[in-house]
XYZ file of C-alpha atoms in Angstrom:
726
model
C -33.015 15.913 -60.719
C -31.720 18.626 -58.913
C -32.343 22.089 -59.411
C -29.683 24.296 -60.280
C -29.763 27.931 -60.054
C -32.269 29.873 -62.060
C -29.597 31.842 -63.016
C -31.194 35.103 -63.792
C -32.850 35.627 -60.501
C -33.084 32.346 -58.835
C -29.374 32.500 -58.251
C -30.499 34.633 -55.440
C -31.512 31.523 -53.737
C -27.943 30.520 -53.421
C -27.563 33.477 -51.103
C -30.246 32.470 -48.824
C -28.224 31.112 -46.020
C -30.806 29.774 -43.797
C -32.946 28.339 -46.319
C -34.182 25.788 -43.957
C -33.826 28.612 -41.758
C -34.466 29.781 -44.952
C -35.393 27.492 -47.480
C -34.996 25.592 -52.953
C -33.064 25.039 -52.684
C -28.022 29.226 -52.543
C -30.253 29.713 -55.218
C -31.493 29.405 -52.037
C -30.409 29.993 -48.815
C -27.099 29.245 -49.527
C -27.901 26.094 -50.955
C -25.787 25.058 -53.780
C -27.590 25.304 -57.173
C -27.469 21.623 -57.409
C -28.615 21.163 -53.827
C -32.221 21.538 -54.298
C -34.714 19.071 -55.869
C -37.467 19.767 -58.528
C -39.803 16.899 -59.092
C -40.907 16.237 -62.591
C -42.910 13.492 -64.195
C -41.734 11.861 -67.341
C -45.202 11.098 -68.946
C -44.862 7.488 -69.685
C -47.294 6.023 -67.417
C -46.468 8.871 -65.197
C -42.899 8.041 -64.367
C -41.783 9.856 -61.301
C -38.570 11.708 -61.980
C -36.158 13.644 -59.858
C -34.830 16.266 -62.231
C -31.220 17.010 -61.791
C -30.355 19.828 -63.714
C -27.312 19.590 -65.473
C -26.321 22.318 -67.786
C -26.260 25.406 -65.637
C -28.823 27.817 -66.947
C -30.190 31.141 -66.064
C -32.969 29.242 -64.559
C -33.437 25.836 -63.295
C -31.100 23.379 -64.723
C -32.755 20.552 -66.464
C -31.653 17.730 -68.587
C -32.231 17.672 -72.339
C -35.451 15.813 -73.335
C -35.578 13.069 -75.847
C -37.329 13.853 -79.203
C -41.051 13.983 -78.661
C -44.244 14.580 -80.814
C -46.148 17.564 -80.252
C -49.691 18.756 -81.264
C -52.369 20.866 -79.819
C -54.384 17.816 -78.796
C -55.042 17.026 -75.086
C -54.037 14.025 -73.100
C -56.173 11.065 -72.814
C -57.386 9.814 -69.485
C -54.716 8.282 -67.459
C -54.742 4.716 -66.255
C -55.820 3.775 -62.728
C -54.390 0.979 -61.018
C -56.227 -1.798 -59.076
C -56.059 -2.248 -55.452
C -56.055 -5.544 -53.246
C -57.683 -5.726 -49.855
C -55.637 -6.402 -46.751
C -56.336 -8.237 -43.621
C -58.350 -6.516 -40.951
C -56.020 -7.011 -38.022
C -54.196 -3.629 -38.440
C -55.550 -0.066 -38.052
C -56.045 1.872 -41.253
C -52.753 3.727 -41.192
C -50.548 0.551 -40.664
C -52.597 -1.334 -43.344
C -51.726 1.222 -45.909
C -48.293 1.547 -44.823
C -47.679 -2.217 -45.127
C -49.317 -2.034 -48.670
C -46.902 0.832 -49.665
C -43.951 -1.221 -48.359
C -44.740 -4.344 -50.197
C -46.395 -3.329 -53.347
C -44.181 -3.080 -56.365
C -44.001 0.214 -58.188
C -45.907 -0.016 -61.275
C -46.737 3.519 -62.750
C -43.649 5.502 -61.328
C -39.906 5.097 -61.669
C -37.101 7.253 -60.618
C -35.046 8.821 -63.371
C -31.666 10.034 -62.539
C -29.430 12.843 -63.590
C -28.554 12.772 -67.241
C -27.007 15.103 -69.908
C -26.578 14.855 -73.659
C -23.244 15.762 -75.227
C -22.189 14.903 -78.691
C -23.424 11.573 -79.573
C -23.868 10.308 -76.129
C -26.207 10.526 -73.191
C -24.501 10.554 -69.767
C -26.429 9.460 -66.629
C -26.666 7.386 -63.457
C -27.646 3.796 -63.742
C -27.984 2.093 -60.515
C -24.688 2.818 -58.552
C -22.709 3.623 -61.595
C -22.094 6.721 -63.847
C -22.700 5.310 -67.540
C -23.078 6.613 -71.049
C -24.911 5.279 -73.998
C -25.476 6.194 -77.750
C -29.193 5.694 -77.483
C -31.021 7.454 -74.599
C -33.968 5.108 -74.987
C -31.721 1.912 -74.852
C -31.435 1.642 -71.049
C -29.615 -2.038 -71.531
C -26.769 -0.975 -73.714
C -24.581 1.376 -71.954
C -20.797 1.807 -70.950
C -19.969 2.067 -67.252
C -17.611 4.897 -66.565
C -17.486 4.912 -62.789
C -18.814 3.015 -59.840
C -20.036 5.199 -57.060
C -19.552 2.592 -54.613
C -15.874 3.476 -54.714
C -16.460 6.540 -52.862
C -17.661 4.535 -49.912
C -20.642 6.816 -49.482
C -24.041 5.811 -48.129
C -26.603 5.696 -50.965
C -24.589 8.270 -53.192
C -26.349 9.828 -56.312
C -25.168 12.083 -59.034
C -26.218 15.589 -58.502
C -24.860 17.142 -61.605
C -22.854 16.164 -64.742
C -20.604 18.152 -67.013
C -18.936 16.816 -70.051
C -15.569 18.390 -71.479
C -15.987 20.087 -74.900
C -14.151 17.272 -76.901
C -15.464 14.525 -74.504
C -12.076 13.403 -73.091
C -13.250 13.864 -69.549
C -16.506 13.888 -67.631
C -17.039 15.411 -64.373
C -19.768 14.540 -61.857
C -20.825 15.960 -58.640
C -21.899 13.271 -56.193
C -23.901 13.680 -52.945
C -26.033 11.692 -50.399
C -29.575 12.328 -49.405
C -28.715 13.124 -45.829
C -25.789 15.626 -46.249
C -24.930 18.595 -48.238
C -21.424 17.625 -48.551
C -20.397 16.821 -52.149
C -17.579 15.226 -54.127
C -16.695 16.180 -57.741
C -15.045 13.224 -59.653
C -13.291 13.593 -63.057
C -13.254 10.511 -65.269
C -10.933 10.079 -68.185
C -12.841 8.726 -71.125
C -10.968 6.016 -72.946
C -11.342 2.337 -73.670
C -10.953 1.718 -69.971
C -12.399 4.792 -68.203
C -10.535 5.687 -65.084
C -11.091 8.348 -62.289
C -8.346 11.029 -62.819
C -9.191 13.180 -59.812
C -11.656 13.962 -57.110
C -12.385 17.212 -55.317
C -14.393 17.671 -52.029
C -17.102 20.335 -51.440
C -17.629 21.480 -55.034
C -20.466 23.727 -55.710
C -20.583 24.797 -59.276
C -18.272 23.594 -62.024
C -17.796 23.983 -65.794
C -15.478 23.057 -68.584
C -13.744 25.199 -71.014
C -10.947 24.433 -73.860
C -7.748 26.529 -74.017
C -5.880 27.548 -77.049
C -3.957 24.360 -77.074
C -7.013 22.171 -76.925
C -6.557 21.336 -73.128
C -9.568 21.025 -71.092
C -9.783 23.227 -68.212
C -12.120 22.508 -65.293
C -13.262 25.630 -63.164
C -15.024 24.905 -59.944
C -16.111 26.642 -56.852
C -15.256 25.421 -53.451
C -17.531 25.568 -50.476
C -16.522 25.890 -46.998
C -18.827 26.121 -43.926
C -21.773 26.706 -46.497
C -19.909 29.706 -47.916
C -18.716 29.603 -51.451
C -15.952 32.059 -51.870
C -13.040 30.279 -53.657
C -12.812 29.497 -57.529
C -10.108 26.927 -58.742
C -9.146 25.940 -62.137
C -7.684 22.424 -63.027
C -6.048 20.439 -65.780
C -5.516 16.695 -66.037
C -3.357 14.273 -67.949
C 0.349 14.885 -68.479
C -0.133 18.682 -67.659
C -1.882 18.152 -64.332
C -2.460 21.241 -62.132
C -4.803 22.605 -59.588
C -4.599 26.226 -58.566
C -6.904 28.739 -56.853
C -8.117 31.307 -59.315
C -10.047 33.773 -57.320
C -11.173 34.344 -53.667
C -14.024 36.545 -52.461
C -13.022 38.548 -49.470
C -16.389 39.891 -48.368
C -18.373 37.258 -46.255
C -21.720 38.641 -47.215
C -21.068 37.480 -51.020
C -20.923 34.084 -52.574
C -19.609 32.953 -55.913
C -20.976 30.694 -58.619
C -20.095 29.868 -62.136
C -22.360 29.961 -65.281
C -21.348 29.058 -68.877
C -23.113 31.140 -71.304
C -25.465 29.184 -73.541
C -23.159 29.581 -76.549
C -20.249 28.641 -74.436
C -18.345 31.748 -75.368
C -17.804 32.967 -71.878
C -17.672 31.520 -68.374
C -19.153 33.972 -66.108
C -18.050 34.203 -62.453
C -20.981 35.720 -60.561
C -20.247 37.371 -57.213
C -23.526 38.071 -55.264
C -24.948 39.033 -52.126
C -28.721 39.341 -51.430
C -28.877 42.778 -53.082
C -25.820 43.242 -55.172
C -23.886 41.373 -57.806
C -20.624 41.680 -59.801
C -19.901 39.567 -62.926
C -16.610 38.656 -64.479
C -15.987 37.202 -67.845
C -13.633 34.359 -68.414
C -12.839 33.880 -72.161
C -14.059 30.359 -73.192
C -11.339 30.329 -75.872
C -8.389 31.717 -73.668
C -9.133 30.814 -70.229
C -5.730 31.601 -69.032
C -6.194 35.203 -69.954
C -7.070 37.539 -66.931
C -10.862 37.795 -66.563
C -12.763 40.929 -67.746
C -14.852 42.709 -65.272
C -18.297 43.763 -66.693
C -19.326 46.289 -63.928
C -17.958 46.631 -60.449
C -20.407 45.855 -57.686
C -22.752 48.828 -56.749
C -24.736 48.521 -53.783
C -28.469 47.604 -54.670
C -27.663 46.728 -58.308
C -28.351 43.098 -59.472
C -27.227 41.815 -62.996
C -26.960 38.681 -64.799
C -25.272 37.983 -68.203
C -25.982 36.074 -71.493
C -24.085 36.291 -74.750
C -25.008 36.159 -78.372
C -23.137 37.386 -81.469
C -20.532 39.447 -79.734
C -23.252 41.161 -77.650
C -23.973 40.854 -73.882
C -27.674 40.571 -72.768
C -27.921 41.921 -69.193
C -30.925 41.278 -66.908
C -30.643 44.032 -64.328
C -32.590 46.194 -61.820
C -30.510 49.374 -62.609
C -32.457 52.415 -63.178
C -36.171 53.247 -62.386
C -38.392 51.436 -61.516
C -35.955 49.215 -59.658
C -37.405 46.029 -61.282
C -35.631 43.714 -63.759
C -35.301 44.865 -67.393
C -33.193 43.470 -70.198
C -30.478 45.532 -71.666
C -27.522 44.758 -74.036
C -23.992 46.109 -74.943
C -21.208 45.043 -77.136
C -19.056 42.409 -75.411
C -15.975 44.601 -75.718
C -17.491 47.520 -74.069
C -19.280 45.924 -71.120
C -19.414 48.584 -68.377
C -22.780 50.073 -67.241
C -22.546 53.310 -68.977
C -22.750 51.375 -72.266
C -25.829 49.387 -71.450
C -28.904 50.126 -73.674
C -32.235 49.500 -72.679
C -33.720 46.543 -74.761
C -36.950 45.411 -73.135
C -38.956 46.334 -70.144
C -41.393 44.369 -68.070
C -44.925 45.270 -67.020
C -45.504 46.392 -63.426
C -46.008 43.381 -60.889
C -43.873 41.092 -63.003
C -41.399 38.380 -61.895
C -38.689 37.397 -64.289
C -38.416 33.645 -63.771
C -35.834 32.889 -66.459
C -34.302 33.862 -69.732
C -33.230 31.638 -72.477
C -31.022 32.720 -75.391
C -31.248 31.330 -79.018
C -29.507 32.100 -82.327
C -32.376 34.577 -83.498
C -34.441 34.840 -80.482
C -34.580 35.595 -76.732
C -37.242 33.987 -74.559
C -38.451 35.435 -71.220
C -40.410 33.265 -68.712
C -42.487 35.577 -66.821
C -44.956 35.587 -63.911
C -47.509 38.521 -64.115
C -50.288 39.208 -61.572
C -49.902 35.518 -60.463
C -50.230 34.084 -64.024
C -47.534 32.671 -66.267
C -46.389 34.083 -69.679
C -43.801 33.462 -72.262
C -42.477 36.365 -74.116
C -40.517 35.603 -77.386
C -38.397 38.509 -78.693
C -37.188 38.437 -82.280
C -33.539 39.714 -82.077
C -33.432 40.433 -85.847
C -36.349 42.883 -85.970
C -37.055 43.440 -82.022
C -40.500 41.925 -82.411
C -42.219 40.627 -79.256
C -44.866 37.937 -78.923
C -46.484 37.410 -75.537
C -47.954 34.032 -74.903
C -50.462 33.624 -72.093
C -50.050 30.172 -70.645
C -52.878 27.707 -69.375
C -54.304 29.055 -66.194
C -53.690 25.744 -64.249
C -49.916 26.252 -64.627
C -48.206 27.811 -61.514
C -44.496 27.134 -62.281
C -41.893 26.592 -65.032
C -39.401 23.748 -65.403
C -36.938 24.990 -68.046
C -35.219 22.254 -70.101
C -31.675 22.953 -71.392
C -31.796 22.894 -75.153
C -29.295 23.431 -78.041
C -31.856 23.243 -80.884
C -32.001 26.825 -82.279
C -35.364 26.091 -83.893
C -37.374 25.145 -80.824
C -37.818 26.186 -77.055
C -39.034 23.358 -74.959
C -40.206 23.751 -71.258
C -42.554 22.234 -68.814
C -45.462 23.691 -66.888
C -46.477 22.289 -63.494
C -48.594 22.825 -60.526
C -48.726 21.431 -57.074
C -51.349 18.980 -57.907
C -50.481 18.262 -61.506
C -47.507 16.596 -62.839
C -45.344 18.551 -65.330
C -46.497 18.791 -68.934
C -44.225 19.442 -71.931
C -44.690 22.415 -74.251
C -42.338 23.644 -77.087
C -42.367 27.033 -78.957
C -41.457 26.621 -82.579
C -39.839 29.673 -83.830
C -40.468 29.053 -87.449
C -44.083 28.679 -86.977
C -44.412 31.163 -84.235
C -46.707 28.728 -82.338
C -46.766 27.052 -78.908
C -47.490 23.203 -79.022
C -48.260 21.098 -76.102
C -47.280 17.371 -75.912
C -49.809 14.760 -76.848
C -50.550 11.990 -74.365
C -52.866 11.314 -71.664
C -54.636 14.069 -70.163
C -54.346 14.131 -66.376
C -57.875 13.605 -64.749
C -57.178 16.287 -62.119
C -57.809 18.951 -64.957
C -61.416 17.940 -64.883
C -61.807 17.045 -61.146
C -60.187 20.032 -59.684
C -60.351 23.703 -59.850
C -57.712 26.430 -59.547
C -58.693 29.936 -58.374
C -56.602 33.111 -58.387
C -57.758 35.219 -55.386
C -56.675 38.353 -53.672
C -56.729 39.245 -50.031
C -56.631 42.990 -48.700
C -54.032 43.470 -46.048
C -53.925 46.006 -43.193
C -52.364 48.669 -45.495
C -54.685 48.092 -48.395
C -52.148 46.034 -50.439
C -53.662 43.183 -52.482
C -52.013 39.906 -51.768
C -52.398 37.243 -54.421
C -53.435 33.591 -53.507
C -53.660 30.434 -55.566
C -56.356 28.034 -54.426
C -57.191 24.486 -55.274
C -60.007 22.327 -54.665
C -62.267 19.472 -56.107
C -64.709 20.648 -58.728
C -67.553 18.690 -57.251
C -66.878 19.661 -53.551
C -70.090 20.849 -51.836
C -70.124 23.093 -48.815
C -66.488 24.129 -48.863
C -66.927 25.674 -45.390
C -66.832 22.115 -44.067
C -63.780 20.974 -45.995
C -60.228 20.925 -44.498
C -57.902 23.747 -45.638
C -54.170 23.509 -45.877
C -52.367 26.978 -46.182
C -48.820 27.251 -47.439
C -46.601 30.329 -47.110
C -42.909 31.228 -47.484
C -42.419 35.077 -47.747
C -38.550 35.603 -47.743
C -35.475 36.287 -49.865
C -37.329 37.414 -52.853
C -38.119 33.729 -53.442
C -41.395 32.404 -54.808
C -43.457 30.018 -52.886
C -42.656 26.560 -54.312
C -45.330 25.393 -56.715
C -43.868 22.219 -58.057
C -45.658 19.066 -58.271
C -46.085 17.286 -54.890
C -47.867 13.855 -54.978
C -49.064 14.406 -51.405
C -50.654 17.598 -52.313
C -52.431 15.937 -55.122
C -53.667 13.167 -52.871
C -55.056 15.737 -50.485
C -57.109 17.470 -53.032
C -58.389 14.200 -54.217
C -59.543 13.424 -50.607
C -61.473 16.826 -50.402
C -58.932 19.287 -49.058
C -58.708 22.824 -50.193
C -55.019 24.088 -50.781
C -54.249 27.709 -50.619
C -50.796 29.058 -51.505
C -50.483 32.651 -49.968
C -47.884 34.794 -51.993
C -47.182 37.427 -49.245
C -44.654 40.165 -49.284
C -41.044 39.194 -48.600
C -41.499 36.628 -51.506
C -40.640 37.397 -55.187
C -43.906 36.590 -56.971
C -44.661 40.263 -57.900
C -41.106 41.341 -58.594
C -38.288 42.911 -56.527
C -40.346 45.530 -54.805
C -42.524 42.860 -53.437
C -39.514 41.378 -51.649
C -38.328 44.668 -50.488
C -41.598 45.445 -48.954
C -41.307 42.195 -46.778
C -37.705 42.403 -45.549
C -35.775 44.150 -42.777
C -38.148 46.604 -40.977
C -41.103 45.620 -43.178
C -41.172 41.865 -42.071
C -44.456 42.512 -40.322
C -46.077 43.220 -43.715
C -45.613 39.543 -44.551
C -47.345 38.572 -41.231
C -50.259 40.933 -41.881
C -50.591 39.562 -45.453
C -50.815 35.960 -44.142
C -53.480 36.796 -41.454
C -55.431 38.711 -44.284
C -55.282 35.748 -46.568
C -56.513 33.192 -44.116
C -59.390 35.561 -42.881
C -60.324 36.255 -46.506
C -60.569 32.448 -47.327
C -62.740 31.861 -44.245
C -64.981 34.874 -45.067
C -65.490 33.549 -48.683
C -66.577 30.253 -47.504
C -63.388 28.304 -47.591
C -63.194 26.136 -44.573
C -63.191 27.379 -41.068
C -60.632 27.648 -38.227
C -61.173 24.263 -36.743
C -60.387 22.651 -40.127
C -57.555 24.931 -41.176
C -53.798 23.864 -41.102
C -50.762 25.940 -42.017
C -47.497 24.647 -43.265
C -44.173 26.062 -44.133
C -40.510 25.070 -44.283
C -37.165 26.893 -43.619
C -37.519 30.653 -43.403
C -41.283 30.317 -43.846
C -41.354 29.171 -40.286
C -40.824 32.775 -39.158
C -44.238 33.988 -40.414
C -46.081 30.777 -39.195
C -44.532 30.886 -35.844
C -45.330 34.550 -35.543
C -49.038 34.078 -36.592
C -49.376 31.240 -34.001
C -48.228 33.789 -31.328
C -50.545 36.629 -32.656
C -53.563 34.930 -33.941
C -53.647 31.227 -32.990
C -57.543 31.176 -33.132
C -57.219 31.002 -37.043
C -55.632 27.654 -36.948
C -56.191 24.140 -35.773
C -52.736 22.513 -36.695
C -49.265 23.458 -38.059
C -46.591 21.458 -39.742
C -43.077 22.834 -40.036
C -39.957 21.486 -41.555
C -36.555 22.773 -40.678
C -38.010 25.988 -39.606
C -36.303 29.275 -38.675
C -37.805 30.154 -35.431
C -35.236 32.182 -33.417
C -34.467 35.193 -35.595
C -32.981 37.328 -32.888
C -30.552 35.033 -31.197
C -29.472 33.677 -34.663
C -28.701 36.977 -36.269
C -26.829 38.105 -33.194
C -24.390 35.061 -33.505
C -21.826 36.052 -36.282
C -20.041 32.698 -35.548
C -22.773 30.886 -37.618
C -21.689 30.455 -41.102
C -24.625 32.234 -42.746
C -25.453 35.053 -40.392
C -23.346 37.630 -42.256
C -25.039 36.795 -45.499
C -28.420 37.163 -43.915
C -28.140 40.739 -42.602
C -29.666 42.206 -45.623
C -32.797 40.156 -45.168
C -33.376 40.337 -41.365
C -31.159 43.164 -40.211
C -28.262 43.482 -37.897
C -29.520 43.247 -34.129
C -25.904 43.315 -32.868
C -25.058 46.722 -34.037
C -28.525 48.421 -34.939
C -30.911 48.870 -31.958
C -33.762 49.592 -34.441
C -33.356 46.293 -36.043
C -33.026 44.607 -32.726
C -36.263 46.088 -31.411
C -38.117 45.365 -34.621
C -37.063 41.614 -34.849
C -38.237 41.212 -31.110
C -41.769 42.319 -32.296
C -42.258 39.345 -34.623
C -39.515 36.509 -33.636
C -41.360 33.342 -32.883
C -39.219 32.267 -30.137
C -39.224 35.734 -28.449
C -42.951 36.109 -28.477
C -44.090 32.681 -26.997
C -46.522 33.136 -24.087
C -49.096 31.139 -22.110
C -51.995 30.954 -24.361
C -53.862 28.607 -26.597
C -51.852 27.403 -29.532
C -52.733 25.159 -32.406
C -51.123 21.689 -32.462
C -47.784 21.966 -34.048
C -45.551 19.026 -35.777
C -42.057 20.163 -36.323
C -39.595 18.053 -38.572
C -35.846 18.896 -37.863
C -32.652 17.407 -39.142
C -29.839 16.386 -36.707
C -26.943 17.916 -38.454
C -28.604 20.710 -40.297
C -26.014 23.291 -40.649
C -28.459 26.101 -41.943
C -30.902 25.885 -39.237
C -29.146 24.526 -36.129
C -31.107 21.953 -34.115
C -30.413 23.759 -30.899
C -32.624 26.598 -31.807
C -35.708 24.298 -32.823
C -35.212 22.375 -29.534
C -35.188 25.493 -27.586
C -38.250 26.752 -29.332
C -40.198 23.467 -28.777
C -39.246 23.251 -25.059
C -40.461 26.933 -24.417
C -43.633 26.389 -26.294
C -44.384 23.225 -24.325
C -43.917 25.065 -21.196
C -46.210 28.000 -22.304
C -48.824 25.320 -23.410
C -48.641 23.591 -20.065
C -48.898 26.735 -18.128
C -51.899 27.812 -20.020
C -53.683 24.493 -19.717
C -52.906 24.630 -15.778
C -54.553 28.089 -15.728
C -57.642 26.903 -17.903
C -58.595 23.984 -15.876
C -60.272 20.653 -16.628
C -61.864 20.053 -20.043
C -59.260 22.079 -21.864
C -57.865 20.216 -25.011
C -54.102 20.519 -24.838
C -52.665 21.018 -28.256
C -49.929 18.377 -29.297
C -46.440 19.850 -29.769
C -44.198 17.240 -31.601
C -40.709 17.593 -32.493
C -39.588 14.819 -34.970
C -35.849 14.771 -35.253
C -34.536 13.020 -38.416
C -30.937 11.864 -38.842
C -28.716 13.511 -41.478
C -27.191 16.857 -42.352
C -29.477 17.990 -45.130
C -31.517 20.914 -44.727
C -34.766 19.794 -46.342
C -35.282 16.339 -47.578
C -38.367 16.993 -49.675
C -38.970 13.514 -51.008
C -38.804 11.816 -47.635
C -41.582 9.228 -47.405
C -41.376 9.022 -43.787
C -41.697 12.609 -43.289
C -44.648 12.835 -45.745
C -46.593 10.192 -44.046
C -45.798 11.476 -40.553
C -47.177 14.991 -41.513
C -50.146 13.735 -43.174
C -50.975 11.393 -40.324
C -50.659 14.302 -37.990
C -52.908 16.455 -39.943
C -55.674 13.950 -40.276
C -55.637 13.172 -36.566
C -55.651 16.693 -35.347
C -58.356 17.653 -37.640
C -60.441 14.518 -36.869
C -60.405 13.117 -40.395
C -60.371 9.514 -41.715
C -57.078 8.943 -43.184
C -57.711 5.605 -44.866
C -58.239 6.696 -48.537
C -55.426 9.309 -48.261
C -52.852 6.791 -47.503
C -54.251 4.193 -49.862
C -53.995 6.686 -52.798
C -50.351 7.720 -52.009
C -49.389 4.347 -53.360
C -49.959 5.643 -56.755
C -47.209 8.226 -56.468
C -44.719 7.053 -53.859
C -42.793 3.860 -53.172
C -41.949 3.225 -49.603
């Protein structure tokens, strides 16, 4: 399913314009909440799921989960499937590819977007929007709309919202190779019919007015910018009118319905500043109420409970997020009372509100925690989560008695947990224990950067690995927009660890792993801190016996390409190979071109080289394209997308051509015997920014890494069949 914004905080992703350039997803680089994917595994023989989040939350949207049995017991060992030999007349790579293409998928199935409302479950079945009364009965459903009517290539449902009284259902529909979307509205009756469709919709929510009429609010995205809010009604009183337009090009707008549905919040945000308006969920035609006018540098997000607003904000010292509250009828900032503060070096991942409790999902010193706050007595219970866990997937939930969520890591499929308020205990789902828990280790390490700052790292490797210095190492980095390095489950990462690789995730400054200050220390004229952090991480790994430069590869996507490209220029001797996806490589020329749709929104991250000479000169110091020179480089594989609007193909092509020229010049000067690095640009069709689940991309990148490091790839591709269907 898709990710929606992590409202409190990860809504910031939405502002990340060059996500690919930047990044994950507006709530990413201006990606729409629903434009990024979170992989999760529904644990039924490990069924592979694409989680499309449906109820906008303060964090990742996620579908409601079916009823499950929980206990403190561990999973049993998982089933392994048998393998059949192939003929010997193909090379190892082609043999495995043929097997992947012909073998039926036995242990994994794709589960599409779904949402529970009333007595029905709404979801995608094949090419249709359907609903059923029993979410476990996949054969008994009612077809509401056939997606083929839209004449799109391989459409899928990105997000679903059901009107309060179930007279209408709205669904946002996209294709894998484009960020363009269509929102359809279907009237629910004995013979469901499409009532309306709207192009380029980002976020959307239903409310009901005083006359029991359903009103759909939605945001319209144009040229990757989301500035307009509309409201529409249907049936006999059909209308569609623009409700709000944001004039400042550095801000974007998204909609969020509070968990109790009492207010629809209109969130207007830049990278560093926010402003929230309340639309009355009972009187949506009344003028909206401003909570607090935007103040530069002040971010805030809003939930509601029992006539009180709970506000997550960075106002005051220290300038990290803290929880405040005020009466709903006195929302201005002077009335905000401090309710709960976080420890130093804490990242607020999400917040969930219940009838008598508030749950905070936190990352502190690179470990995950859940804080359960009793709203009746202001009690706080802090729960340290299993050390293998690297990320949350928050499930939408209307049960006031339980708080369900999932924990995941790059090499382990998500696992369900639930906190039961009455018992005051956390329970984990029973089932099969993933064997990776016994066959691998996860280490939390730190590297000391040039200025003495300690930079956290998360490292994975097989438990029985001997002589780690001779094992291949894959380092991953992002370091921009205050976004965490993605730590969701990726089957290809799991396969690499099983095949003996070491994985290292470097949480450098510019990201958000240690809070807002961690981001501030790696943006604008502090970008070089992130580069110093990355270099320190790789050197520390080598010094502590994890691999060596000739077996080290570095990977990144979108804005992570800035640090990777910069390191290739400054310290190429640390690396043997690099893979990049939709990388941002020409910071200077991009930020000087204000005709690009996202440049103005990016100024707070990279600076304004057009008007500020200090910013211009600083960018020149690290910009990958500007600093290419004749020298030895690692081999580099770049995946780019033909119609990517976030990171235009032209900049990537220019970088690749300039790099090839520098490599050729260095080879000419070096003479015979020099091993020339391979510089590969793989241009994929389509207009999406990052296609995370592209099997073609995954196999191409892995094949490249194995060839460049001189490794045997037979077993790694053979193992991929357990996770991916080609």
